[in-house]
Short mmCIF file of C-alpha atoms (C1' of nucleotides) in Angstrom, two decimals:
data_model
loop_
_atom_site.label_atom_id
_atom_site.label_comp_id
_atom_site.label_asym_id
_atom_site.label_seq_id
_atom_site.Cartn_x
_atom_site.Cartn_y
_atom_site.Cartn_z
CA UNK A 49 24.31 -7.61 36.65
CA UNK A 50 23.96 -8.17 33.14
CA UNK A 51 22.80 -5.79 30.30
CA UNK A 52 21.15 -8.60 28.06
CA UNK A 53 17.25 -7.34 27.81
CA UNK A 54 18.35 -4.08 25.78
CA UNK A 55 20.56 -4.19 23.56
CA UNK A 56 23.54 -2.17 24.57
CA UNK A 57 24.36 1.32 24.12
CA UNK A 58 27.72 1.02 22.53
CA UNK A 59 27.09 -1.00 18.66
CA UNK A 60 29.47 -3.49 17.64
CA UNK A 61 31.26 -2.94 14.10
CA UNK A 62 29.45 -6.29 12.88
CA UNK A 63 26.06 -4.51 14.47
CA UNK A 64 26.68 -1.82 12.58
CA UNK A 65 27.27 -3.61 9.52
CA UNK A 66 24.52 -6.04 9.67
CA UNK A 67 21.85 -3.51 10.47
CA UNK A 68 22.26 -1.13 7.85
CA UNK A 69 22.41 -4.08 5.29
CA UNK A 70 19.43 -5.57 6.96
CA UNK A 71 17.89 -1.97 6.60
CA UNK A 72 18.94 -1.74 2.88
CA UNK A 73 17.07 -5.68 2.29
CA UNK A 74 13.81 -3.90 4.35
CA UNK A 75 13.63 -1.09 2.44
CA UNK A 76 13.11 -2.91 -0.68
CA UNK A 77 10.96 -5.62 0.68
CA UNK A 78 8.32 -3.17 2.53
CA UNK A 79 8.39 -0.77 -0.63
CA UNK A 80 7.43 -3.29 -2.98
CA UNK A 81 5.00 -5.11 -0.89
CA UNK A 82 3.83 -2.77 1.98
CA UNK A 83 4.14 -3.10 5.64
CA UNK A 84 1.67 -5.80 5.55
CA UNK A 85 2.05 -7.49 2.40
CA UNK A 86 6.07 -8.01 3.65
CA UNK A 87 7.28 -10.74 5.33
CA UNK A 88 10.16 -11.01 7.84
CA UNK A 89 11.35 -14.18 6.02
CA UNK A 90 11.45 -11.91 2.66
CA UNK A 91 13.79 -9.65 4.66
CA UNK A 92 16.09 -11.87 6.18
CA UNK A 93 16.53 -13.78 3.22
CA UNK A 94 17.13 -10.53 1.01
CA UNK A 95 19.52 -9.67 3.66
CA UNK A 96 21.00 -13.07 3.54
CA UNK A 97 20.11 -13.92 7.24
CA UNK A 98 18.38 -16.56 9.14
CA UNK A 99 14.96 -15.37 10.35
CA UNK A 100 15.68 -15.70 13.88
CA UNK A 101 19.43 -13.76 13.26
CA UNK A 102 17.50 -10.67 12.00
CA UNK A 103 15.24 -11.02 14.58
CA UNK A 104 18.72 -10.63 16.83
CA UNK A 105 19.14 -7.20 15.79
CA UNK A 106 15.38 -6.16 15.12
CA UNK A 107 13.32 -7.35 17.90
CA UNK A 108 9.78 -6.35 16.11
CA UNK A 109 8.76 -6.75 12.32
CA UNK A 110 7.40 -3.25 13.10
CA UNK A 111 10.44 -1.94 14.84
CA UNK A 112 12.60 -2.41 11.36
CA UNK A 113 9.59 -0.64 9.70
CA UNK A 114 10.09 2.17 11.36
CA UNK A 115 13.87 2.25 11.31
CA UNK A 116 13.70 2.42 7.57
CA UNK A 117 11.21 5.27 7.67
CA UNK A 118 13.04 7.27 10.47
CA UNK A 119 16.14 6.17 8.19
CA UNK A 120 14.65 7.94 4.81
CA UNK A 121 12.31 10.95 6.14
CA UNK A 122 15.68 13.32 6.68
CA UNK A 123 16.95 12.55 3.25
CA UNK A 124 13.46 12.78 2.16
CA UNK A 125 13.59 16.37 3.47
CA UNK A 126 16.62 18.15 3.08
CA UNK A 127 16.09 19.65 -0.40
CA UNK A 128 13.04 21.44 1.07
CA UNK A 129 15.30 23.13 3.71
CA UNK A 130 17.52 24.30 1.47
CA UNK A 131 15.28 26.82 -0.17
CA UNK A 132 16.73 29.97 0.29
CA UNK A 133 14.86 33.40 0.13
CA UNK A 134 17.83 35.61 -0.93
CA UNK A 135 18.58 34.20 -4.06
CA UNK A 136 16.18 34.54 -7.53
CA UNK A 137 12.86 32.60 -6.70
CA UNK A 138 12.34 30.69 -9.79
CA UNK A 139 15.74 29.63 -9.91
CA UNK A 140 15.04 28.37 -6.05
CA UNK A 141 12.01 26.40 -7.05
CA UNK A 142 13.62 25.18 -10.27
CA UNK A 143 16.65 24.05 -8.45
CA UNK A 144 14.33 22.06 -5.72
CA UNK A 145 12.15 20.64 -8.56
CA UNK A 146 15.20 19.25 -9.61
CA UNK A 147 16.85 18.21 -6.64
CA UNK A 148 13.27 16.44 -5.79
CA UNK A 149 12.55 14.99 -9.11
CA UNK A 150 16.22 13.35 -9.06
CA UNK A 151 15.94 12.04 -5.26
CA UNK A 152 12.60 10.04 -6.34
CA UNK A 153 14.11 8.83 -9.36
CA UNK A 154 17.08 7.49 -7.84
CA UNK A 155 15.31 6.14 -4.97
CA UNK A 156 11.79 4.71 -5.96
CA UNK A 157 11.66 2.27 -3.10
CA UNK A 158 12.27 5.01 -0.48
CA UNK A 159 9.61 7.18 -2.85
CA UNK A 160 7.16 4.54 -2.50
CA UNK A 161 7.48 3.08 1.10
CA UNK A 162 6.71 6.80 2.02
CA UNK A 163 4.15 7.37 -0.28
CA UNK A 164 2.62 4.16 0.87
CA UNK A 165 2.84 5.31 5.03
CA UNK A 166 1.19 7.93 3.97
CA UNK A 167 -1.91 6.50 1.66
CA UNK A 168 -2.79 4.59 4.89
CA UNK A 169 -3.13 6.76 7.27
CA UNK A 170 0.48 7.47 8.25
CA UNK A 171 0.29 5.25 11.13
CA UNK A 172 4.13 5.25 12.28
CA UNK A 173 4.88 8.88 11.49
CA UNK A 174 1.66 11.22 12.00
CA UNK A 175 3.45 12.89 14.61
CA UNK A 176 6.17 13.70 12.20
CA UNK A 177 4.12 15.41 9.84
CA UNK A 178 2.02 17.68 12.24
CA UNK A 179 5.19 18.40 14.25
CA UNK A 180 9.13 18.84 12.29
CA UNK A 181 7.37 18.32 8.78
CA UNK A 182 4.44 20.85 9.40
CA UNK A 183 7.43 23.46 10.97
CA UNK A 184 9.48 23.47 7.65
CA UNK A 185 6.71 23.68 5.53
CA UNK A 186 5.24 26.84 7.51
CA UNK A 187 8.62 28.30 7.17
CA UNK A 188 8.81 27.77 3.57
CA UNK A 189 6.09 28.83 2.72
CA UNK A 190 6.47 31.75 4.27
CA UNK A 191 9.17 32.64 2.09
CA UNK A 192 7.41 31.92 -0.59
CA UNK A 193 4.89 34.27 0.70
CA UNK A 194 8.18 36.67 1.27
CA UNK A 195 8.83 36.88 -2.99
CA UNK A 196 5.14 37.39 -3.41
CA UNK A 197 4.83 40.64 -1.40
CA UNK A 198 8.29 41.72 -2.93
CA UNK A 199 6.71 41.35 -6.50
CA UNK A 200 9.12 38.55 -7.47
CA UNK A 201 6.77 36.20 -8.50
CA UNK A 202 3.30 36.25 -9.12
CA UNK A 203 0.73 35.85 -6.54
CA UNK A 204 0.30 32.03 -5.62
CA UNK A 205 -0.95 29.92 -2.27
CA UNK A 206 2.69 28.40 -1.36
CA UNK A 207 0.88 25.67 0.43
CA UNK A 208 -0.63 24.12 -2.66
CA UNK A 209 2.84 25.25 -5.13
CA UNK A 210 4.69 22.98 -2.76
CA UNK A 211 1.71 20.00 -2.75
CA UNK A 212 1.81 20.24 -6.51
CA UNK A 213 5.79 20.10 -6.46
CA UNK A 214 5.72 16.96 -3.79
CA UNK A 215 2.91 15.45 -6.22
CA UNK A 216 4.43 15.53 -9.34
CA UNK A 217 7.79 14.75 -8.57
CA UNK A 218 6.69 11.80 -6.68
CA UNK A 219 4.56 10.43 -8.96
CA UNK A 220 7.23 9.73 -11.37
CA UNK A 221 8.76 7.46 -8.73
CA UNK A 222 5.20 6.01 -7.21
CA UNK A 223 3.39 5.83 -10.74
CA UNK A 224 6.71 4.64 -12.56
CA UNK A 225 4.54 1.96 -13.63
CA UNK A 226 1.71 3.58 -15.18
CA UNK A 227 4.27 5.81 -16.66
CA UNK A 228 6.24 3.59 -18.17
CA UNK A 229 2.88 1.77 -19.61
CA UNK A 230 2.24 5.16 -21.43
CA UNK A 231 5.32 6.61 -22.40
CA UNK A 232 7.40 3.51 -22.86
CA UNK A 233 10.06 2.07 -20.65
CA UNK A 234 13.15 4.62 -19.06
CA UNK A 235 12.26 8.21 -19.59
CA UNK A 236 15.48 10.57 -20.11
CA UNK A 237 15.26 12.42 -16.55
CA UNK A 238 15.72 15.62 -18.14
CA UNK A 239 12.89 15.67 -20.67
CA UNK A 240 10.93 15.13 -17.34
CA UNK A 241 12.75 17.33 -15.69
CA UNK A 242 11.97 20.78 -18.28
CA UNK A 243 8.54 19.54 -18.71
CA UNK A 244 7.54 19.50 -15.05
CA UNK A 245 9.17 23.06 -13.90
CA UNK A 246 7.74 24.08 -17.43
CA UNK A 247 4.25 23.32 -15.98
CA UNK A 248 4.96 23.80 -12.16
CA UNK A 249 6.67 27.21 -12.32
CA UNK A 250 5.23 28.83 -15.75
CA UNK A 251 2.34 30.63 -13.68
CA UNK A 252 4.90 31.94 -12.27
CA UNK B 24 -27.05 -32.47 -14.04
CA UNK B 25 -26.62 -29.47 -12.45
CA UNK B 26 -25.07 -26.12 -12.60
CA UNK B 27 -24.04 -25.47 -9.19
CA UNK B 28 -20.25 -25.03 -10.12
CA UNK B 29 -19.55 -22.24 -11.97
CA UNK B 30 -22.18 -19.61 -10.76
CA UNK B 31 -25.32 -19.20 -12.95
CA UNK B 32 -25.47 -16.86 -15.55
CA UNK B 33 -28.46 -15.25 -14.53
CA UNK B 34 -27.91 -13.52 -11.08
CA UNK B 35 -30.51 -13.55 -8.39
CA UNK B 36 -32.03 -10.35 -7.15
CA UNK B 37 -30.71 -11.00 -3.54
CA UNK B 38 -27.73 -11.77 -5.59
CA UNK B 39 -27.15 -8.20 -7.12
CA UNK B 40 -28.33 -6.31 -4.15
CA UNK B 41 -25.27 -8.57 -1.98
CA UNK B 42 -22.74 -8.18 -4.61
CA UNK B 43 -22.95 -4.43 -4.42
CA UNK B 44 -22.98 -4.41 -0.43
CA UNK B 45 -19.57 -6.90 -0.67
CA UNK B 46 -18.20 -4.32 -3.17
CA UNK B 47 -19.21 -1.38 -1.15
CA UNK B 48 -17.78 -2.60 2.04
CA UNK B 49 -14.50 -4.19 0.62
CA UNK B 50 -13.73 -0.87 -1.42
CA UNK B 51 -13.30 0.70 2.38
CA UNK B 52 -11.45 -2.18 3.59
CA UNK B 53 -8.66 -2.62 0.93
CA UNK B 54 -8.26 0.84 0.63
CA UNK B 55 -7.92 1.34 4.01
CA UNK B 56 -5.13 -1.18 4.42
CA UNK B 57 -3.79 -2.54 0.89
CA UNK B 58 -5.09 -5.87 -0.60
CA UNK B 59 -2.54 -7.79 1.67
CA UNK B 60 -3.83 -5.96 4.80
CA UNK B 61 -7.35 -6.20 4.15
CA UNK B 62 -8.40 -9.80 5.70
CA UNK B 63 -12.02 -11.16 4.20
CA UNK B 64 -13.32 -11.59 8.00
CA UNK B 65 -12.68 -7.30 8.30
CA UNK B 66 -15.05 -7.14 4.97
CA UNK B 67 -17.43 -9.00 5.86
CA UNK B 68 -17.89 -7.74 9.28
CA UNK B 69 -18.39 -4.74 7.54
CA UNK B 70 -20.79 -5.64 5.11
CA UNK B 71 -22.97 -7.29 7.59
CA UNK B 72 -21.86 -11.39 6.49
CA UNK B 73 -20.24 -14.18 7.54
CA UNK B 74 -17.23 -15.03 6.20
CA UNK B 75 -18.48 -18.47 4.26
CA UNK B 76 -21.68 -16.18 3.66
CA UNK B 77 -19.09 -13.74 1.61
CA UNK B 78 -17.26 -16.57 0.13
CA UNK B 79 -21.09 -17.91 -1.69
CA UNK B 80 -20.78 -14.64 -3.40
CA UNK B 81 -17.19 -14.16 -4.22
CA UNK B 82 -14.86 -17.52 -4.05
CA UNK B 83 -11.45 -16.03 -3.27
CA UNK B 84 -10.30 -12.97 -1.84
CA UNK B 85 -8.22 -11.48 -4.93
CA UNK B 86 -12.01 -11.97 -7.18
CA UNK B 87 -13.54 -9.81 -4.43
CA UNK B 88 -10.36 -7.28 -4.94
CA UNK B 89 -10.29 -7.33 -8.89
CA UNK B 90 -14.24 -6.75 -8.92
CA UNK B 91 -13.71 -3.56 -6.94
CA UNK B 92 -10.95 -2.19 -8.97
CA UNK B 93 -12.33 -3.39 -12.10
CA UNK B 94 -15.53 -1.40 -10.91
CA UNK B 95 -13.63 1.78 -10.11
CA UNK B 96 -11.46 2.11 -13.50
CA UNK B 97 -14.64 3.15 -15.32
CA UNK B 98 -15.48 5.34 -13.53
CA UNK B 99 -11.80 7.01 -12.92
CA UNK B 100 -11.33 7.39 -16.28
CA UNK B 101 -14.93 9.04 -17.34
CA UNK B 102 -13.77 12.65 -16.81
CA UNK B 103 -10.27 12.50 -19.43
CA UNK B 104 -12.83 11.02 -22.23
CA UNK B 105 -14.92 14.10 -22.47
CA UNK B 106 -12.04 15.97 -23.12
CA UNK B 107 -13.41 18.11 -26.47
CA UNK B 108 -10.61 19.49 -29.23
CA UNK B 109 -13.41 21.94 -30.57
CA UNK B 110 -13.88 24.09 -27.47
CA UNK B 111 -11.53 26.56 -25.40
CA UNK B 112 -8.27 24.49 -24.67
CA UNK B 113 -7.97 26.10 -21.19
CA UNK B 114 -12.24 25.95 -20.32
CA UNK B 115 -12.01 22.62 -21.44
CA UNK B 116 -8.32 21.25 -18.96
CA UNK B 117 -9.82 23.80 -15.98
CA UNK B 118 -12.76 21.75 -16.16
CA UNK B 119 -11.04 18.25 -16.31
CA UNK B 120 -8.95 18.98 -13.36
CA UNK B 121 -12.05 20.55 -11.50
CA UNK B 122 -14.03 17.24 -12.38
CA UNK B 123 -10.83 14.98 -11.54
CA UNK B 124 -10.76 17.12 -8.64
CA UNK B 125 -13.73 16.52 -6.82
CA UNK B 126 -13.67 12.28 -7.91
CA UNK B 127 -10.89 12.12 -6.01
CA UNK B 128 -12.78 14.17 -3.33
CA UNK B 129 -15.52 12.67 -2.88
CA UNK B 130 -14.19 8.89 -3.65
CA UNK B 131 -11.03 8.84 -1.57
CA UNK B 132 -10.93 5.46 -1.10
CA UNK B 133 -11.26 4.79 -4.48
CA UNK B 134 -8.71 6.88 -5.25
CA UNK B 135 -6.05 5.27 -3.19
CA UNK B 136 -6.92 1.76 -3.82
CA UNK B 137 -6.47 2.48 -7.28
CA UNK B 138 -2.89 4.70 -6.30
CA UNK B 139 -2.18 1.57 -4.28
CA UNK B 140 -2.71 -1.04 -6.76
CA UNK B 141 -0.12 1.53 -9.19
CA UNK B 142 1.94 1.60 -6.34
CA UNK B 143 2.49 -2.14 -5.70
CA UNK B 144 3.49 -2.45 -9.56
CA UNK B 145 -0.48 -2.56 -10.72
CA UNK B 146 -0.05 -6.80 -10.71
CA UNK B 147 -4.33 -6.88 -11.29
CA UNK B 148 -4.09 -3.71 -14.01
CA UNK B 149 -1.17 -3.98 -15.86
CA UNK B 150 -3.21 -5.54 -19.32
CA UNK B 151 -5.29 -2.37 -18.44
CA UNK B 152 -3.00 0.41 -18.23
CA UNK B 153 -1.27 -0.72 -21.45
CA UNK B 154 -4.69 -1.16 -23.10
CA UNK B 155 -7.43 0.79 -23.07
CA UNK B 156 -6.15 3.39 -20.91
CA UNK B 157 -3.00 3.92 -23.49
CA UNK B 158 -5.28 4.27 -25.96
CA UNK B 159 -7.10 6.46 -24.40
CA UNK B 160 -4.30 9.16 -23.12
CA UNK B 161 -2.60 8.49 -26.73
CA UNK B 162 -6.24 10.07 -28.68
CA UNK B 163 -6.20 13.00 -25.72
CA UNK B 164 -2.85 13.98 -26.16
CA UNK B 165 -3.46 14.06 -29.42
CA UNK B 166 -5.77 16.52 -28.82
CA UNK B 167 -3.50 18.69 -26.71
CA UNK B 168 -0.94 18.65 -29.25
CA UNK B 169 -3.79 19.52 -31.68
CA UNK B 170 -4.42 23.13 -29.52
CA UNK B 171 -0.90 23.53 -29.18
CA UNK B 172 -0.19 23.16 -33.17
CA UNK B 173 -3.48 25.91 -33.97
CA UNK B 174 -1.62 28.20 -31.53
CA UNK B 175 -4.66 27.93 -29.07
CA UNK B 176 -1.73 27.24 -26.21
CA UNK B 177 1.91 27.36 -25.56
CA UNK B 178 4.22 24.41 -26.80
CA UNK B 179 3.28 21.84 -23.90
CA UNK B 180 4.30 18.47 -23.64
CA UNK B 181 0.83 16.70 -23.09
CA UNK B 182 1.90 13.58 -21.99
CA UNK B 183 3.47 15.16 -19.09
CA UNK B 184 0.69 17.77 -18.56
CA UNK B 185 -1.88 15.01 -18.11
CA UNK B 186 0.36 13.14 -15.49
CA UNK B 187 0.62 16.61 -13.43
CA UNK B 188 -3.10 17.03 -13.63
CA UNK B 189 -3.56 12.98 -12.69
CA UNK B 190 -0.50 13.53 -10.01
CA UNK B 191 -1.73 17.15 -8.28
CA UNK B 192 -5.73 15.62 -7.94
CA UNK B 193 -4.97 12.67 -6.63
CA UNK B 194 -2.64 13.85 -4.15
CA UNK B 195 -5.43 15.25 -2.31
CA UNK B 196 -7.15 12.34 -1.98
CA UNK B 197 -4.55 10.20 -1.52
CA UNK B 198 -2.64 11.63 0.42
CA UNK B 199 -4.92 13.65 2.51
CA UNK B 200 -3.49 12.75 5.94
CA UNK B 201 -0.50 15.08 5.19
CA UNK B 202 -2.33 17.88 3.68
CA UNK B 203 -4.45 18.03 6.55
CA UNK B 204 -1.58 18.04 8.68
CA UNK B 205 -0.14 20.78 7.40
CA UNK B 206 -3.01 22.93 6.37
CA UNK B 207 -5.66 21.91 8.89
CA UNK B 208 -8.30 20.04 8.26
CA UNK B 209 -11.08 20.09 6.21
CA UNK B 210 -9.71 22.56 3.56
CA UNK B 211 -12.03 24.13 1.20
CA UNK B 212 -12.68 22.42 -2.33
CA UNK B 213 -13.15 25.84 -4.54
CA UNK B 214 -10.20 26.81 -2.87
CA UNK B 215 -7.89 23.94 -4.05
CA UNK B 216 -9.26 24.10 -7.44
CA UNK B 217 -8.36 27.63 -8.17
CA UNK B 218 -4.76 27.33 -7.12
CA UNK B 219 -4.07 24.10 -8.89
CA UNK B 220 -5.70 24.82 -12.04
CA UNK B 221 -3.51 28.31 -11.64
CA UNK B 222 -0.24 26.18 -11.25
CA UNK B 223 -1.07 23.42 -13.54
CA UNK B 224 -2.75 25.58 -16.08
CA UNK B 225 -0.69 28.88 -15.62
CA UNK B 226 1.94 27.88 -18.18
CA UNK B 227 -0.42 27.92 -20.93
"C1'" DT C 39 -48.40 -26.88 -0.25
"C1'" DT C 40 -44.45 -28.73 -2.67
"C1'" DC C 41 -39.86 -29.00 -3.69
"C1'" DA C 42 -35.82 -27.73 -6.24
"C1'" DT C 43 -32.82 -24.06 -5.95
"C1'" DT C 44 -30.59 -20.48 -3.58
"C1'" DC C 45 -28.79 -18.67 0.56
"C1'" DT C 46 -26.55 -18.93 5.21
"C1'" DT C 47 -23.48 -20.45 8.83
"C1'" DG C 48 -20.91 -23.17 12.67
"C1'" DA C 49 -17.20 -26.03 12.64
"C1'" DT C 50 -13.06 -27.06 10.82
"C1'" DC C 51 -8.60 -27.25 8.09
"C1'" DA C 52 -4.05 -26.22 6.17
"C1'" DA C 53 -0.80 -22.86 5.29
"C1'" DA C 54 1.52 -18.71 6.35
"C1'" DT C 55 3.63 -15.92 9.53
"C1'" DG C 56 5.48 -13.24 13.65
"C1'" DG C 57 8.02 -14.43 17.24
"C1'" DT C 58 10.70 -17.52 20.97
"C1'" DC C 59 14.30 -20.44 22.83
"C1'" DA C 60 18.06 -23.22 23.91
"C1'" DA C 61 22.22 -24.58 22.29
"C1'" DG C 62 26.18 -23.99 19.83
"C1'" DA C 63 29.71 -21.09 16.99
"C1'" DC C 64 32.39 -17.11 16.80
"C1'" DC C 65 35.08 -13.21 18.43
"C1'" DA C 66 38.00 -10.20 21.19
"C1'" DG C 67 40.48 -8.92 25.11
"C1'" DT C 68 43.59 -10.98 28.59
"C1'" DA D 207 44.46 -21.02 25.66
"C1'" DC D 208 40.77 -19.02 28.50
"C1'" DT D 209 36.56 -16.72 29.05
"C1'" DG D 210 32.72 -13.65 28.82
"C1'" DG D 211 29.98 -11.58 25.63
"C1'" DT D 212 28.30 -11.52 20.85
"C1'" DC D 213 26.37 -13.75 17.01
"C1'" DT D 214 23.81 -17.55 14.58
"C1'" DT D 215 20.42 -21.04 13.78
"C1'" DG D 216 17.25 -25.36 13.75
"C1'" DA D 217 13.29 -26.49 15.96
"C1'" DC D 218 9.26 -25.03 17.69
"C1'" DC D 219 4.93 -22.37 19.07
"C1'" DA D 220 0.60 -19.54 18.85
"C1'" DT D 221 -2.08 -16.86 16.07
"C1'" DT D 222 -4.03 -15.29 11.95
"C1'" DT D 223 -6.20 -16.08 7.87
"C1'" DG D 224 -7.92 -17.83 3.35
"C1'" DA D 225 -10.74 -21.39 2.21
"C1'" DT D 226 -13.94 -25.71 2.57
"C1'" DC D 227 -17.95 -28.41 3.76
"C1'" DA D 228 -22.02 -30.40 5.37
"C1'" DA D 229 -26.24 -29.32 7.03
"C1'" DG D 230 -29.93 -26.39 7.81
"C1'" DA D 231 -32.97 -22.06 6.55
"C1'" DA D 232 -35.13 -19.13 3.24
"C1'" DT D 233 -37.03 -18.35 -1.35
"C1'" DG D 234 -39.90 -18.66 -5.19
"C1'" DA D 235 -42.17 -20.96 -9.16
"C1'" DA D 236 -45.70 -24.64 -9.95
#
DNA sequence: TTCATTCTTGATCAAATGGTCAAGACCAGT
DNA sequence: ACTGGTCTTGACCATTTGATCAAGAATGAA
């Protein structure tokens, strides 16, 4: 009895290896061009592999999709959870502005392949959103909600602070292009940085 | 000799009225799924043509997709030109966002073929962005800076506020799937407007 | 009606692309 | 060195898709 059709439980250190560089090549290559627009040959040869070798250790052009996006939505969400309700609120927001505004920046691609999921319909990851993603936010906001009734910030709807936070910060990672077309090329991060929680959080 | 090459300069009734159809129907289509996703057979199923019937009208795909975009920029960038120095600073950005607001509402897919052409590195809009629309957000923050230097609003930096009001509108549009997950769907216009001109505007 | 021009389409093509397969190379435990 | 499993690849296949073309249908000005 062999155990040939699926791949085996226990991952080989070269399976390891190759995968995660593989993912690294796929990240890039579905960022910049989409899920359609990307090619499995622009992966493997990114990665540095034969077509039909990357197909070895992703059986699917869609399962790698997906293992990139599984592979960047917990990173993608962690500074959210760490809000915490005890401590001075717009330091809290600031803090995650920051955090959020620094992930995008140092990660466009994963910025982008998200933002591009998304734009179309979130196909791969609906479920996601209305389930672990819809869970954190309602918690959130809830302490948001939580500062308001102790008269620590001013009244806001937390649902639409923490859309405007997710859109801004993004955009400086999706629009980098447009930006950079106005601005000029390589904005210092911190200029951004006081000029967004200047604008985000001065309401409050 | 005969001028069959190069369509004629004068365009045909039928012509017009099929053009817009085309336009109307591939607008959907590439928004829906990206210019590399979109195939020509989808578009002209859905405007009601064959595919050589399409082609008469538009010879290649990307002339079909750069006459829809080129269509939409116009129109996207109407509401930031009637920004006016000589009213209120704040009843004249509330009513920018409100207008930029509902575009993006009621022209979603406009609004994220254009976020998806940005996306992708704008390769059809580049010329554009670093044209006429430079030129553009250069004379309107001008304007912002003017308010802020008559001490009609706080120190701002307006290069930043305009990409926070272009970032926070869109986002509703653009990425609607995840707002309605989270918030349910259908979410009232008036509503969003008066909490993100309260964040955006807030600080001035 | 006439007829040149415009419009429409079935058939077809070439290239791109996701995916398969058999055969061989490599690796690790014995 | 032997051997079973893992890894790698050249060759190949089926489908999709952008684009062409010749031939026929509709249109409109005279």
């Amino acid at each position: 009895m062999t155990k040939s059709q699926a791949m085996p439980a226990q991952k080989t250190r070269i399976q390891n290896q190759n995968e995660q560089i593989i993912l690294d090549a796929a990240l890039e290559v579905f960022s910049a061009f989409g899920y359609r627009g990307a090619t499995v040959d622009q992966i493997a040869i990114k990665a540095g592999f034969s077509k039909p070798n990357l197909l070895y250790y992703f059986r699917r052009k869609e399962e790698i999709y997906v293992a990139v996006l599984e592979n960047t939505l917990e990173k993608w969400l962690a500074p959210l959870r760490s809000l915490n309700p005890d401590n001075d609120p717009i330091e809290e927001l600031s803090a995650y502005i920051s955090t959020k505004l620094e992930l995008s920046w140092r990660n466009p691609a994963a910025s982008k392949l998200f933002a591009n999921e998304i734009l179309h319909g979130a196909p791969h990851v609906g479920k996601y959103l209305k389930g672990p993603l819809k869970d954190l936010v309602d918690q959130k906001a809830a302490v948001i909600n939580f500062w308001v009734a102790n008269g620590k910030i001013k009244h806001i709807d937390p649902y639409h602070l923490i859309f405007a936070i997710w859109a801004v910060t993004q955009h400086y990672a999706d629009f980098s292009v447009q930006v950079e077309a106005l601005i000029g090329p390589k904005p210092e991060l911190a200029t951004i940085k006081q000029a967004v929680i200047q604008i985000l959080l001065g309401s409050l």
